[in-house]
Amino acid sequence: YDELHWHFCVLLEWQLFLSTYFKTYQMNRRLLFLLTILLPVASFAQIKLDKWKFKTGDNASWSSKDFDDKIWPAISPLKEYEYQGYKGFDGFSWYRSNFKLPALLRRQSLLQDSVLFVLAKIDDADETFLNGVSIGKTGRLPDNPEGFLAASDKRRKYVLPWNHPALNWDGNNVIAIRVFDWKNEGGMWG
């Protein structure tokens, strides 16, 4: 699993079902523990995205599936953008990645009720979009009425039901991440 920490992954969720099922029937805790360890290896399907585009600045149209990011430079999600040519930059920036979401992944999964998006840690706060639809936020961006709140120590995990309208099964999907860095290093890392 360590290899996945810096990759964007799409995982098909199963743990909620297992915990609900086993609590209902009061199964042996050892069995639940064992299944919780063994089943993730055998029952989830994933897509790793390691081809990302990056741009400093802020424009709401950059969340759109139809936005053309071909001229954006490539960036690695392994380390902060300061170490990739953006030394001293603080403020808004965006990451984008395109991927196919085969329906076969859902059919091959043990349980098929949801899709889990796992992102690396992001310094400092983010809002994540799938095909132009906001699917999650961690921390608070400066334009939030409650004010800015950093969350650079938290791995991003956003869950969607399998039938969420933003999911384009068997088609092209775009994940776009609006990032705000207040000071020091910024962007995806870890």
N, CA and C atoms as an extended XYZ file, in Angstrom:
570
Properties=species:S:1:pos:R:3:atomname:S:1:resname:S:1:resid:I:1 pbc="F F F"
N         0.814       -1.198        0.000 N   TYR     1
C         0.000        0.000        0.000 CA  TYR     1
C         0.850        1.252        0.000 C   TYR     1
N         2.088        1.199        0.521 N   ASP     2
C         2.940        2.386        0.536 CA  ASP     2
C         3.098        2.977       -0.852 C   ASP     2
N         3.171        2.137       -1.870 N   GLU     3
C         3.329        2.588       -3.235 CA  GLU     3
C         2.156        3.470       -3.670 C   GLU     3
N         0.990        3.259       -3.083 N   LEU     4
C        -0.192        4.002       -3.478 CA  LEU     4
C        -0.258        5.377       -2.834 C   LEU     4
N         0.517        5.633       -1.799 N   HIS     5
C         0.387        6.887       -1.068 CA  HIS     5
C         0.584        8.113       -1.940 C   HIS     5
N         1.426        8.030       -2.929 N   TRP     6
C         1.664        9.203       -3.755 CA  TRP     6
C         0.907        9.155       -5.054 C   TRP     6
N         0.313        8.057       -5.382 N   HIS     7
C        -0.487        7.932       -6.597 CA  HIS     7
C        -1.938        8.258       -6.306 C   HIS     7
N        -2.609        8.753       -7.287 N   PHE     8
C        -4.058        8.832       -7.233 CA  PHE     8
C        -4.563        7.425       -7.497 C   PHE     8
N        -5.491        6.967       -6.720 N   CYS     9
C        -6.009        5.617       -6.897 CA  CYS     9
C        -7.522        5.640       -6.881 C   CYS     9
N        -8.095        4.760       -7.636 N   VAL    10
C        -9.527        4.538       -7.569 CA  VAL    10
C        -9.703        3.154       -6.978 C   VAL    10
N       -10.330        3.091       -5.836 N   LEU    11
C       -10.537        1.825       -5.154 CA  LEU    11
C       -12.018        1.582       -5.014 C   LEU    11
N       -12.429        0.366       -5.194 N   LEU    12
C       -13.828        0.038       -4.988 CA  LEU    12
C       -14.001       -0.393       -3.537 C   LEU    12
N       -14.872        0.297       -2.833 N   GLU    13
C       -15.024        0.173       -1.390 CA  GLU    13
C       -15.714       -1.122       -1.003 C   GLU    13
N       -15.287       -1.693        0.111 N   TRP    14
C       -15.892       -2.921        0.610 CA  TRP    14
C       -15.959       -2.950        2.122 C   TRP    14
N       -15.151       -2.162        2.826 N   GLN    15
C       -15.055       -2.262        4.275 CA  GLN    15
C       -16.346       -1.890        4.999 C   GLN    15
N       -17.070       -0.894        4.511 N   LEU    16
C       -18.306       -0.496        5.171 CA  LEU    16
C       -19.288       -1.649        5.189 C   LEU    16
N       -19.409       -2.326        4.069 N   PHE    17
C       -20.300       -3.469        3.995 CA  PHE    17
C       -19.881       -4.548        4.989 C   PHE    17
N       -18.592       -4.866        5.006 N   LEU    18
C       -18.118       -5.925        5.906 CA  LEU    18
C       -18.382       -5.587        7.360 C   LEU    18
N       -18.061       -4.362        7.757 N   SER    19
C       -18.253       -4.013        9.161 CA  SER    19
C       -19.731       -4.033        9.526 C   SER    19
N       -20.602       -3.579        8.646 N   THR    20
C       -22.041       -3.614        8.908 CA  THR    20
C       -22.535       -5.050        8.994 C   THR    20
N       -22.136       -5.878        8.050 N   TYR    21
C       -22.584       -7.268        8.005 CA  TYR    21
C       -22.149       -8.031        9.262 C   TYR    21
N       -20.873       -7.886        9.627 N   PHE    22
C       -20.378       -8.654       10.759 CA  PHE    22
C       -20.884       -8.130       12.097 C   PHE    22
N       -21.147       -6.842       12.220 N   LYS    23
C       -21.745       -6.327       13.456 CA  LYS    23
C       -23.157       -6.866       13.611 C   LYS    23
N       -23.883       -6.936       12.501 N   THR    24
C       -25.253       -7.426       12.533 CA  THR    24
C       -25.317       -8.852       13.048 C   THR    24
N       -24.420       -9.676       12.623 N   TYR    25
C       -24.455      -11.097       12.977 CA  TYR    25
C       -23.492      -11.464       14.110 C   TYR    25
N       -22.902      -10.476       14.752 N   GLN    26
C       -22.052      -10.696       15.917 CA  GLN    26
C       -20.996      -11.775       15.674 C   GLN    26
N       -20.340      -11.668       14.544 N   MET    27
C       -19.302      -12.647       14.199 CA  MET    27
C       -18.075      -12.442       15.080 C   MET    27
N       -17.280      -13.442       15.137 N   ASN    28
C       -16.058      -13.438       15.917 CA  ASN    28
C       -15.164      -12.269       15.482 C   ASN    28
N       -14.668      -11.503       16.445 N   ARG    29
C       -13.833      -10.337       16.130 CA  ARG    29
C       -12.545      -10.728       15.419 C   ARG    29
N       -12.022      -11.880       15.734 N   ARG    30
C       -10.804      -12.326       15.058 CA  ARG    30
C       -11.059      -12.545       13.565 C   ARG    30
N       -12.198      -13.103       13.239 N   LEU    31
C       -12.546      -13.333       11.848 CA  LEU    31
C       -12.674      -11.997       11.113 C   LEU    31
N       -13.344      -11.031       11.740 N   LEU    32
C       -13.485       -9.711       11.132 CA  LEU    32
C       -12.116       -9.075       10.920 C   LEU    32
N       -11.242       -9.170       11.909 N   PHE    33
C        -9.901       -8.613       11.799 CA  PHE    33
C        -9.144       -9.262       10.631 C   PHE    33
N        -9.202      -10.568       10.553 N   LEU    34
C        -8.525      -11.295        9.495 CA  LEU    34
C        -9.072      -10.912        8.119 C   LEU    34
N       -10.377      -10.835        7.985 N   LEU    35
C       -10.976      -10.456        6.711 CA  LEU    35
C       -10.630       -9.025        6.334 C   LEU    35
N       -10.581       -8.147        7.319 N   THR    36
C       -10.249       -6.750        7.053 CA  THR    36
C        -8.825       -6.629        6.514 C   THR    36
N        -7.953       -7.491        6.935 N   ILE    37
C        -6.578       -7.463        6.446 CA  ILE    37
C        -6.456       -8.144        5.085 C   ILE    37
N        -7.101       -9.282        4.905 N   LEU    38
C        -6.917      -10.070        3.693 CA  LEU    38
C        -7.759       -9.612        2.509 C   LEU    38
N        -8.983       -9.206        2.735 N   LEU    39
C        -9.865       -8.886        1.623 CA  LEU    39
C        -9.454       -7.676        0.792 C   LEU    39
N        -8.866       -6.629        1.372 N   PRO    40
C        -8.488       -5.517        0.498 CA  PRO    40
C        -7.541       -5.944       -0.611 C   PRO    40
N        -6.676       -6.863       -0.315 N   VAL    41
C        -5.723       -7.318       -1.313 CA  VAL    41
C        -6.439       -8.065       -2.432 C   VAL    41
N        -7.452       -8.834       -2.067 N   ALA    42
C        -8.117       -9.685       -3.037 CA  ALA    42
C        -9.317       -9.033       -3.706 C   ALA    42
N        -9.882       -7.955       -3.133 N   SER    43
C       -11.193       -7.534       -3.593 CA  SER    43
C       -11.289       -6.126       -4.147 C   SER    43
N       -10.215       -5.359       -4.216 N   PHE    44
C       -10.392       -4.046       -4.804 CA  PHE    44
C        -9.642       -3.935       -6.119 C   PHE    44
N       -10.192       -3.095       -6.955 N   ALA    45
C        -9.561       -2.803       -8.231 CA  ALA    45
C        -9.070       -1.369       -8.157 C   ALA    45
N        -8.014       -1.060       -8.869 N   GLN    46
C        -7.458        0.279       -8.763 CA  GLN    46
C        -6.927        0.778      -10.092 C   GLN    46
N        -6.856        2.090      -10.157 N   ILE    47
C        -6.227        2.767      -11.287 CA  ILE    47
C        -5.207        3.721      -10.682 C   ILE    47
N        -3.972        3.631      -11.097 N   LYS    48
C        -2.933        4.555      -10.629 CA  LYS    48
C        -2.749        5.634      -11.686 C   LYS    48
N        -2.726        6.855      -11.230 N   LEU    49
C        -2.478        7.973      -12.147 CA  LEU    49
C        -1.154        8.615      -11.774 C   LEU    49
N        -0.199        8.520      -12.663 N   ASP    50
C         1.065        9.187      -12.391 CA  ASP    50
C         1.420       10.203      -13.471 C   ASP    50
N         0.453       10.496      -14.353 N   LYS    51
C         0.647       11.549      -15.361 CA  LYS    51
C        -0.249       12.721      -14.994 C   LYS    51
N         0.360       13.750      -14.454 N   TRP    52
C        -0.360       14.926      -13.984 CA  TRP    52
C         0.110       16.160      -14.735 C   TRP    52
N        -0.793       17.137      -14.888 N   LYS    53
C        -0.488       18.458      -15.440 CA  LYS    53
C        -0.632       19.460      -14.299 C   LYS    53
N         0.030       20.616      -14.421 N   PHE    54
C         0.056       21.581      -13.319 CA  PHE    54
C         0.080       23.004      -13.863 C   PHE    54
N        -0.604       23.898      -13.128 N   LYS    55
C        -0.570       25.318      -13.486 CA  LYS    55
C        -0.790       26.147      -12.232 C   LYS    55
N         0.004       27.195      -12.080 N   THR    56
C        -0.217       28.148      -11.001 CA  THR    56
C        -1.326       29.105      -11.434 C   THR    56
N        -1.988       29.691      -10.443 N   GLY    57
C        -3.092       30.594      -10.717 CA  GLY    57
C        -4.408       29.949      -10.307 C   GLY    57
N        -5.500       30.617      -10.636 N   ASP    58
C        -6.809       30.114      -10.232 CA  ASP    58
C        -7.860       30.544      -11.243 C   ASP    58
N        -8.545       29.546      -11.796 N   ASN    59
C        -9.602       29.809      -12.757 CA  ASN    59
C       -10.606       28.671      -12.638 C   ASN    59
N       -11.853       28.990      -12.330 N   ALA    60
C       -12.879       27.961      -12.125 CA  ALA    60
C       -13.044       27.048      -13.336 C   ALA    60
N       -12.775       27.535      -14.536 N   SER    61
C       -12.939       26.704      -15.734 CA  SER    61
C       -11.933       25.545      -15.766 C   SER    61
N       -10.875       25.601      -14.973 N   TRP    62
C        -9.875       24.549      -14.947 CA  TRP    62
C       -10.404       23.260      -14.310 C   TRP    62
N       -11.555       23.322      -13.659 N   SER    63
C       -12.158       22.109      -13.085 CA  SER    63
C       -12.930       21.313      -14.139 C   SER    63
N       -13.247       21.929      -15.246 N   SER    64
C       -14.109       21.335      -16.266 CA  SER    64
C       -13.443       20.155      -16.981 C   SER    64
N       -14.236       19.164      -17.276 N   LYS    65
C       -13.765       18.017      -18.048 CA  LYS    65
C       -13.313       18.463      -19.441 C   LYS    65
N       -13.963       19.475      -19.994 N   ASP    66
C       -13.710       19.912      -21.361 CA  ASP    66
C       -12.565       20.917      -21.498 C   ASP    66
N       -11.993       21.368      -20.372 N   PHE    67
C       -10.894       22.325      -20.456 CA  PHE    67
C        -9.675       21.665      -21.110 C   PHE    67
N        -9.029       22.371      -22.023 N   ASP    68
C        -7.860       21.851      -22.726 CA  ASP    68
C        -6.587       22.221      -21.953 C   ASP    68
N        -5.979       21.214      -21.335 N   ASP    69
C        -4.764       21.448      -20.539 CA  ASP    69
C        -3.499       20.967      -21.253 C   ASP    69
N        -3.561       20.799      -22.558 N   LYS    70
C        -2.422       20.240      -23.310 CA  LYS    70
C        -1.140       21.058      -23.154 C   LYS    70
N        -1.259       22.367      -23.001 N   ILE    71
C        -0.046       23.185      -22.882 CA  ILE    71
C         0.477       23.267      -21.446 C   ILE    71
N        -0.260       22.712      -20.504 N   TRP    72
C         0.217       22.719      -19.116 CA  TRP    72
C         1.412       21.780      -18.993 C   TRP    72
N         2.410       22.162      -18.206 N   PRO    73
C         3.556       21.270      -18.026 CA  PRO    73
C         3.203       20.069      -17.144 C   PRO    73
N         3.937       18.981      -17.358 N   ALA    74
C         3.773       17.783      -16.530 CA  ALA    74
C         4.412       18.042      -15.160 C   ALA    74
N         3.904       17.339      -14.160 N   ILE    75
C         4.462       17.448      -12.805 CA  ILE    75
C         4.315       16.098      -12.122 C   ILE    75
N         5.192       15.829      -11.211 N   SER    76
C         5.133       14.585      -10.444 CA  SER    76
C         4.325       14.817       -9.170 C   SER    76
N         3.467       13.863       -8.801 N   PRO    77
C         2.747       13.982       -7.530 CA  PRO    77
C         3.586       13.496       -6.345 C   PRO    77
N         4.848       13.141       -6.585 N   LEU    78
C         5.707       12.596       -5.537 CA  LEU    78
C         6.248       13.640       -4.579 C   LEU    78
N         6.406       14.865       -5.058 N   LYS    79
C         7.019       15.886       -4.213 CA  LYS    79
C         6.413       17.251       -4.512 C   LYS    79
N         6.558       18.144       -3.545 N   GLU    80
C         5.978       19.467       -3.661 CA  GLU    80
C         6.490       20.176       -4.919 C   GLU    80
N         5.672       21.097       -5.409 N   TYR    81
C         6.036       21.775       -6.661 CA  TYR    81
C         7.246       22.686       -6.508 C   TYR    81
N         7.577       23.124       -5.296 N   GLU    82
C         8.776       23.959       -5.103 CA  GLU    82
C        10.039       23.242       -5.583 C   GLU    82
N        10.053       21.924       -5.504 N   TYR    83
C        11.203       21.132       -5.927 CA  TYR    83
C        11.116       20.736       -7.397 C   TYR    83
N        10.138       21.311       -8.104 N   GLN    84
C         9.943       20.987       -9.514 CA  GLN    84
C         9.857       22.252      -10.377 C   GLN    84
N        10.540       23.302       -9.921 N   GLY    85
C        10.632       24.511      -10.728 CA  GLY    85
C         9.734       25.659      -10.299 C   GLY    85
N         9.060       25.540       -9.170 N   TYR    86
C         8.155       26.602       -8.708 CA  TYR    86
C         8.599       27.129       -7.353 C   TYR    86
N         9.894       27.278       -7.181 N   LYS    87
C        10.485       27.712       -5.910 CA  LYS    87
C         9.884       29.034       -5.450 C   LYS    87
N         9.445       29.056       -4.196 N   GLY    88
C         8.917       30.270       -3.590 CA  GLY    88
C         7.480       30.596       -3.946 C   GLY    88
N         6.824       29.768       -4.754 N   PHE    89
C         5.437       30.076       -5.114 CA  PHE    89
C         4.495       29.723       -3.971 C   PHE    89
N         3.657       30.680       -3.599 N   ASP    90
C         2.569       30.480       -2.642 CA  ASP    90
C         1.311       31.027       -3.296 C   ASP    90
N         0.186       30.368       -3.054 N   GLY    91
C        -1.075       30.806       -3.644 CA  GLY    91
C        -1.815       29.628       -4.235 C   GLY    91
N        -2.702       29.933       -5.187 N   PHE    92
C        -3.513       28.894       -5.819 CA  PHE    92
C        -2.763       28.233       -6.968 C   PHE    92
N        -3.025       26.951       -7.139 N   SER    93
C        -2.526       26.192       -8.287 CA  SER    93
C        -3.496       25.037       -8.532 C   SER    93
N        -3.356       24.415       -9.687 N   TRP    94
C        -4.235       23.307      -10.058 CA  TRP    94
C        -3.419       22.140      -10.582 C   TRP    94
N        -3.859       20.944      -10.245 N   TYR    95
C        -3.367       19.694      -10.811 CA  TYR    95
C        -4.518       19.087      -11.615 C   TYR    95
N        -4.191       18.450      -12.744 N   ARG    96
C        -5.204       17.757      -13.553 CA  ARG    96
C        -4.631       16.444      -14.067 C   ARG    96
N        -5.495       15.439      -14.141 N   SER    97
C        -5.108       14.151      -14.717 CA  SER    97
C        -6.317       13.518      -15.392 C   SER    97
N        -6.083       12.927      -16.555 N   ASN    98
C        -7.124       12.223      -17.318 CA  ASN    98
C        -6.979       10.728      -17.094 C   ASN    98
N        -8.116       10.026      -17.028 N   PHE    99
C        -8.071        8.574      -16.877 CA  PHE    99
C        -9.353        7.948      -17.402 C   PHE    99
N        -9.242        6.704      -17.807 N   LYS   100
C       -10.405        5.892      -18.194 CA  LYS   100
C       -10.872        5.143      -16.953 C   LYS   100
N       -12.173        4.986      -16.818 N   LEU   101
C       -12.750        4.261      -15.692 CA  LEU   101
C       -13.543        3.076      -16.241 C   LEU   101
N       -12.866        1.937      -16.454 N   PRO   102
C       -13.539        0.780      -17.046 CA  PRO   102
C       -14.612        0.206      -16.126 C   PRO   102
N       -15.786       -0.036      -16.669 N   ALA   103
C       -16.863       -0.662      -15.887 CA  ALA   103
C       -16.450       -2.049      -15.423 C   ALA   103
N       -15.514       -2.653      -16.117 N   LEU   104
C       -15.008       -3.967      -15.731 CA  LEU   104
C       -14.435       -3.949      -14.311 C   LEU   104
N       -13.820       -2.839      -13.920 N   LEU   105
C       -13.296       -2.732      -12.556 CA  LEU   105
C       -14.395       -2.932      -11.527 C   LEU   105
N       -15.512       -2.338      -11.771 N   ARG   106
C       -16.631       -2.465      -10.831 CA  ARG   106
C       -17.153       -3.898      -10.811 C   ARG   106
N       -17.285       -4.491      -11.977 N   ARG   107
C       -17.811       -5.865      -12.053 CA  ARG   107
C       -16.868       -6.868      -11.409 C   ARG   107
N       -15.564       -6.618      -11.430 N   GLN   108
C       -14.594       -7.549      -10.870 CA  GLN   108
C       -14.402       -7.384       -9.371 C   GLN   108
N       -14.903       -6.318       -8.802 N   SER   109
C       -14.733       -6.071       -7.376 CA  SER   109
C       -15.697       -6.940       -6.575 C   SER   109
N       -15.268       -7.347       -5.382 N   LEU   110
C       -16.116       -8.160       -4.521 CA  LEU   110
C       -17.404       -7.425       -4.181 C   LEU   110
N       -17.283       -6.209       -3.725 N   LEU   111
C       -18.445       -5.372       -3.433 CA  LEU   111
C       -18.388       -4.166       -4.344 C   LEU   111
N       -19.520       -3.742       -4.831 N   GLN   112
C       -19.536       -2.784       -5.926 CA  GLN   112
C       -20.362       -1.547       -5.633 C   GLN   112
N       -20.337       -1.067       -4.391 N   ASP   113
C       -21.242        0.019       -4.033 CA  ASP   113
C       -20.653        1.416       -4.146 C   ASP   113
N       -19.323        1.560       -4.180 N   SER   114
C       -18.770        2.906       -4.198 CA  SER   114
C       -17.378        2.929       -4.815 C   SER   114
N       -16.934        4.151       -5.087 N   VAL   115
C       -15.594        4.392       -5.622 CA  VAL   115
C       -14.890        5.303       -4.630 C   VAL   115
N       -13.687        4.923       -4.253 N   LEU   116
C       -12.890        5.694       -3.302 CA  LEU   116
C       -11.729        6.335       -4.045 C   LEU   116
N       -11.637        7.652       -3.964 N   PHE   117
C       -10.522        8.384       -4.542 CA  PHE   117
C        -9.527        8.652       -3.425 C   PHE   117
N        -8.315        8.150       -3.581 N   VAL   118
C        -7.261        8.342       -2.583 CA  VAL   118
C        -6.183        9.203       -3.215 C   VAL   118
N        -5.928       10.342       -2.605 N   LEU   119
C        -4.909       11.257       -3.099 CA  LEU   119
C        -3.793       11.365       -2.075 C   LEU   119
N        -2.651       11.808       -2.515 N   ALA   120
C        -1.543       12.068       -1.614 CA  ALA   120
C        -1.911       13.208       -0.664 C   ALA   120
N        -1.046       13.459        0.284 N   LYS   121
C        -1.219       14.646        1.115 CA  LYS   121
C        -1.029       15.866        0.229 C   LYS   121
N        -1.717       16.936        0.588 N   ILE   122
C        -1.645       18.170       -0.194 CA  ILE   122
C        -1.389       19.323        0.771 C   ILE   122
N        -0.393       20.125        0.450 N   ASP   123
C        -0.023       21.260        1.285 CA  ASP   123
C        -0.572       22.527        0.606 C   ASP   123
N        -1.549       23.158        1.136 N   ASP   124
C        -2.114       23.180        2.459 CA  ASP   124
C        -3.586       22.727        2.454 C   ASP   124
N        -4.386       23.198        1.501 N   ALA   125
C        -5.816       22.873        1.443 CA  ALA   125
C        -6.196       22.602       -0.006 C   ALA   125
N        -7.298       21.844       -0.202 N   ASP   126
C        -7.693       21.528       -1.572 CA  ASP   126
C        -9.204       21.428       -1.704 C   ASP   126
N        -9.639       21.520       -2.945 N   GLU   127
C       -10.976       21.105       -3.372 CA  GLU   127
C       -10.756       20.262       -4.612 C   GLU   127
N       -11.361       19.071       -4.635 N   THR   128
C       -11.141       18.121       -5.716 CA  THR   128
C       -12.405       17.973       -6.545 C   THR   128
N       -12.232       17.977       -7.863 N   PHE   129
C       -13.335       17.894       -8.817 CA  PHE   129
C       -13.175       16.661       -9.686 C   PHE   129
N       -14.283       16.042      -10.031 N   LEU   130
C       -14.304       14.958      -11.005 CA  LEU   130
C       -15.235       15.393      -12.121 C   LEU   130
N       -14.684       15.547      -13.304 N   ASN   131
C       -15.465       15.975      -14.475 CA  ASN   131
C       -16.260       17.248      -14.195 C   ASN   131
N       -15.633       18.177      -13.464 N   GLY   132
C       -16.243       19.472      -13.186 CA  GLY   132
C       -17.142       19.518      -11.963 C   GLY   132
N       -17.338       18.384      -11.285 N   VAL   133
C       -18.207       18.318      -10.105 CA  VAL   133
C       -17.333       18.192       -8.859 C   VAL   133
N       -17.557       19.054       -7.882 N   SER   134
C       -16.797       18.981       -6.631 CA  SER   134
C       -17.134       17.676       -5.906 C   SER   134
N       -16.083       16.905       -5.565 N   ILE   135
C       -16.311       15.629       -4.867 CA  ILE   135
C       -15.719       15.603       -3.468 C   ILE   135
N       -14.999       16.646       -3.083 N   GLY   136
C       -14.454       16.673       -1.735 CA  GLY   136
C       -13.536       17.851       -1.506 C   GLY   136
N       -13.390       18.169       -0.209 N   LYS   137
C       -12.507       19.254        0.228 CA  LYS   137
C       -11.821       18.799        1.500 C   LYS   137
N       -10.573       19.222        1.653 N   THR   138
C        -9.868       19.000        2.909 CA  THR   138
C        -9.195       20.306        3.270 C   THR   138
N        -9.373       20.729        4.517 N   GLY   139
C        -8.954       22.063        4.913 CA  GLY   139
C        -9.966       23.062        4.374 C   GLY   139
N        -9.632       24.347        4.495 N   ARG   140
C       -10.509       25.391        3.947 CA  ARG   140
C        -9.661       26.347        3.120 C   ARG   140
N       -10.123       26.601        1.914 N   LEU   141
C        -9.444       27.540        1.030 CA  LEU   141
C        -9.708       28.964        1.510 C   LEU   141
N        -8.870       29.927        1.144 N   PRO   142
C        -9.030       31.301        1.637 CA  PRO   142
C       -10.352       31.960        1.261 C   PRO   142
N       -11.005       31.508        0.182 N   ASP   143
C       -12.277       32.120       -0.199 CA  ASP   143
C       -13.457       31.513        0.565 C   ASP   143
N       -13.195       30.629        1.507 N   ASN   144
C       -14.237       30.070        2.371 CA  ASN   144
C       -14.654       31.149        3.373 C   ASN   144
N       -15.972       31.348        3.574 N   PRO   145
C       -16.424       32.373        4.521 CA  PRO   145
C       -15.900       32.170        5.949 C   PRO   145
N       -15.568       30.926        6.299 N   GLU   146
C       -15.032       30.654        7.642 CA  GLU   146
C       -13.535       30.889        7.729 C   GLU   146
N       -12.901       31.228        6.601 N   GLY   147
C       -11.467       31.516        6.595 CA  GLY   147
C       -10.620       30.305        6.252 C   GLY   147
N        -9.358       30.565        6.019 N   PHE   148
C        -8.402       29.538        5.613 CA  PHE   148
C        -8.079       28.597        6.771 C   PHE   148
N        -7.937       27.302        6.455 N   LEU   149
C        -7.509       26.303        7.429 CA  LEU   149
C        -6.648       25.278        6.700 C   LEU   149
N        -5.379       25.168        7.104 N   ALA   150
C        -4.459       24.215        6.479 CA  ALA   150
C        -4.776       22.791        6.928 C   ALA   150
N        -4.524       21.835        6.039 N   ALA   151
C        -4.697       20.409        6.356 CA  ALA   151
C        -3.625       19.607        5.625 C   ALA   151
N        -2.388       20.081        5.693 N   SER   152
C        -1.310       19.461        4.916 CA  SER   152
C        -0.898       18.095        5.439 C   SER   152
N        -1.320       17.728        6.631 N   ASP   153
C        -0.935       16.439        7.205 CA  ASP   153
C        -1.964       15.338        6.955 C   ASP   153
N        -2.996       15.626        6.185 N   LYS   154
C        -4.078       14.667        5.968 CA  LYS   154
C        -4.091       14.136        4.543 C   LYS   154
N        -4.124       12.811        4.436 N   ARG   155
C        -4.288       12.173        3.136 CA  ARG   155
C        -5.732       12.378        2.691 C   ARG   155
N        -5.927       12.657        1.436 N   ARG   156
C        -7.270       12.924        0.914 CA  ARG   156
C        -7.939       11.621        0.502 C   ARG   156
N        -9.167       11.409        0.995 N   LYS   157
C        -9.976       10.245        0.619 CA  LYS   157
C       -11.398       10.728        0.393 C   LYS   157
N       -11.868       10.582       -0.825 N   TYR   158
C       -13.206       11.024       -1.189 CA  TYR   158
C       -13.973        9.847       -1.777 C   TYR   158
N       -15.173        9.588       -1.250 N   VAL   159
C       -15.973        8.429       -1.642 CA  VAL   159
C       -17.199        8.896       -2.424 C   VAL   159
N       -17.462        8.211       -3.540 N   LEU   160
C       -18.666        8.456       -4.335 CA  LEU   160
C       -19.422        7.145       -4.489 C   LEU   160
N       -20.754        7.183       -4.474 N   PRO   161
C       -21.498        5.966       -4.802 CA  PRO   161
C       -21.220        5.604       -6.263 C   PRO   161
N       -21.277        4.326       -6.580 N   TRP   162
C       -20.932        3.858       -7.931 CA  TRP   162
C       -21.770        4.524       -9.021 C   TRP   162
N       -22.984        4.979       -8.675 N   ASN   163
C       -23.868        5.579       -9.681 CA  ASN   163
C       -23.859        7.111       -9.646 C   ASN   163
N       -22.859        7.709       -9.018 N   HIS   164
C       -22.751        9.171       -8.970 CA  HIS   164
C       -22.677        9.716      -10.401 C   HIS   164
N       -23.426       10.778      -10.704 N   PRO   165
C       -23.453       11.296      -12.083 CA  PRO   165
C       -22.100       11.811      -12.593 C   PRO   165
N       -21.159       12.124      -11.715 N   ALA   166
C       -19.850       12.600      -12.179 CA  ALA   166
C       -18.976       11.477      -12.727 C   ALA   166
N       -19.266       10.221      -12.365 N   LEU   167
C       -18.471        9.089      -12.839 CA  LEU   167
C       -18.832        8.760      -14.287 C   LEU   167
N       -17.850        8.701      -15.139 N   ASN   168
C       -18.054        8.377      -16.546 CA  ASN   168
C       -17.493        6.976      -16.799 C   ASN   168
N       -18.299        5.962      -16.498 N   TRP   169
C       -17.872        4.575      -16.666 CA  TRP   169
C       -17.599        4.287      -18.132 C   TRP   169
N       -16.508        3.613      -18.401 N   ASP   170
C       -16.052        3.250      -19.742 CA  ASP   170
C       -15.736        4.464      -20.606 C   ASP   170
N       -15.494        5.594      -19.983 N   GLY   171
C       -15.172        6.799      -20.741 CA  GLY   171
C       -14.047        7.572      -20.089 C   GLY   171
N       -13.723        8.716      -20.714 N   ASN   172
C       -12.674        9.576      -20.190 CA  ASN   172
C       -13.192       10.353      -18.976 C   ASN   172
N       -12.359       10.449      -17.952 N   ASN   173
C       -12.650       11.218      -16.743 CA  ASN   173
C       -11.479       12.152      -16.483 C   ASN   173
N       -11.775       13.276      -15.849 N   VAL   174
C       -10.730       14.229      -15.489 CA  VAL   174
C       -10.870       14.541      -14.002 C   VAL   174
N        -9.782       14.342      -13.283 N   ILE   175
C        -9.745       14.787      -11.894 CA  ILE   175
C        -8.934       16.075      -11.887 C   ILE   175
N        -9.496       17.093      -11.255 N   ALA   176
C        -8.843       18.400      -11.162 CA  ALA   176
C        -8.811       18.788       -9.690 C   ALA   176
N        -7.652       19.215       -9.237 N   ILE   177
C        -7.483       19.540       -7.822 CA  ILE   177
C        -7.053       20.996       -7.695 C   ILE   177
N        -7.894       21.768       -7.042 N   ARG   178
C        -7.593       23.170       -6.754 CA  ARG   178
C        -6.867       23.200       -5.414 C   ARG   178
N        -5.655       23.716       -5.414 N   VAL   179
C        -4.792       23.691       -4.233 CA  VAL   179
C        -4.477       25.113       -3.810 C   VAL   179
N        -4.424       25.326       -2.496 N   PHE   180
C        -3.921       26.592       -1.982 CA  PHE   180
C        -2.770       26.308       -1.034 C   PHE   180
N        -1.648       26.985       -1.271 N   ASP   181
C        -0.483       26.899       -0.394 CA  ASP   181
C        -0.264       28.257        0.241 C   ASP   181
N        -0.207       28.281        1.556 N   TRP   182
C        -0.064       29.525        2.282 CA  TRP   182
C         1.386       29.961        2.376 C   TRP   182
N         2.292       29.027        2.725 N   LYS   183
C         3.715       29.361        2.825 CA  LYS   183
C         4.539       28.079        2.765 C   LYS   183
N         5.831       28.232        2.596 N   ASN   184
C         6.769       27.113        2.493 CA  ASN   184
C         6.412       26.220        1.314 C   ASN   184
N         6.668       24.914        1.425 N   GLU   185
C         6.385       23.991        0.324 CA  GLU   185
C         4.883       23.907        0.089 C   GLU   185
N         4.526       23.510       -1.140 N   GLY   186
C         3.109       23.398       -1.470 CA  GLY   186
C         2.842       22.333       -2.508 C   GLY   186
N         1.575       21.929       -2.589 N   GLY   187
C         1.142       20.978       -3.585 CA  GLY   187
C         1.073       19.546       -3.062 C   GLY   187
N         0.946       18.595       -3.994 N   MET   188
C         0.856       17.178       -3.639 CA  MET   188
C         2.234       16.681       -3.218 C   MET   188
N         2.223       15.780       -2.245 N   TRP   189
C         3.494       15.217       -1.788 CA  TRP   189
C         3.252       13.907       -1.037 C   TRP   189
N         4.305       13.131       -0.929 N   GLY   190
C         4.273       11.915       -0.092 CA  GLY   190
C         3.788       10.752       -0.785 C   GLY   190
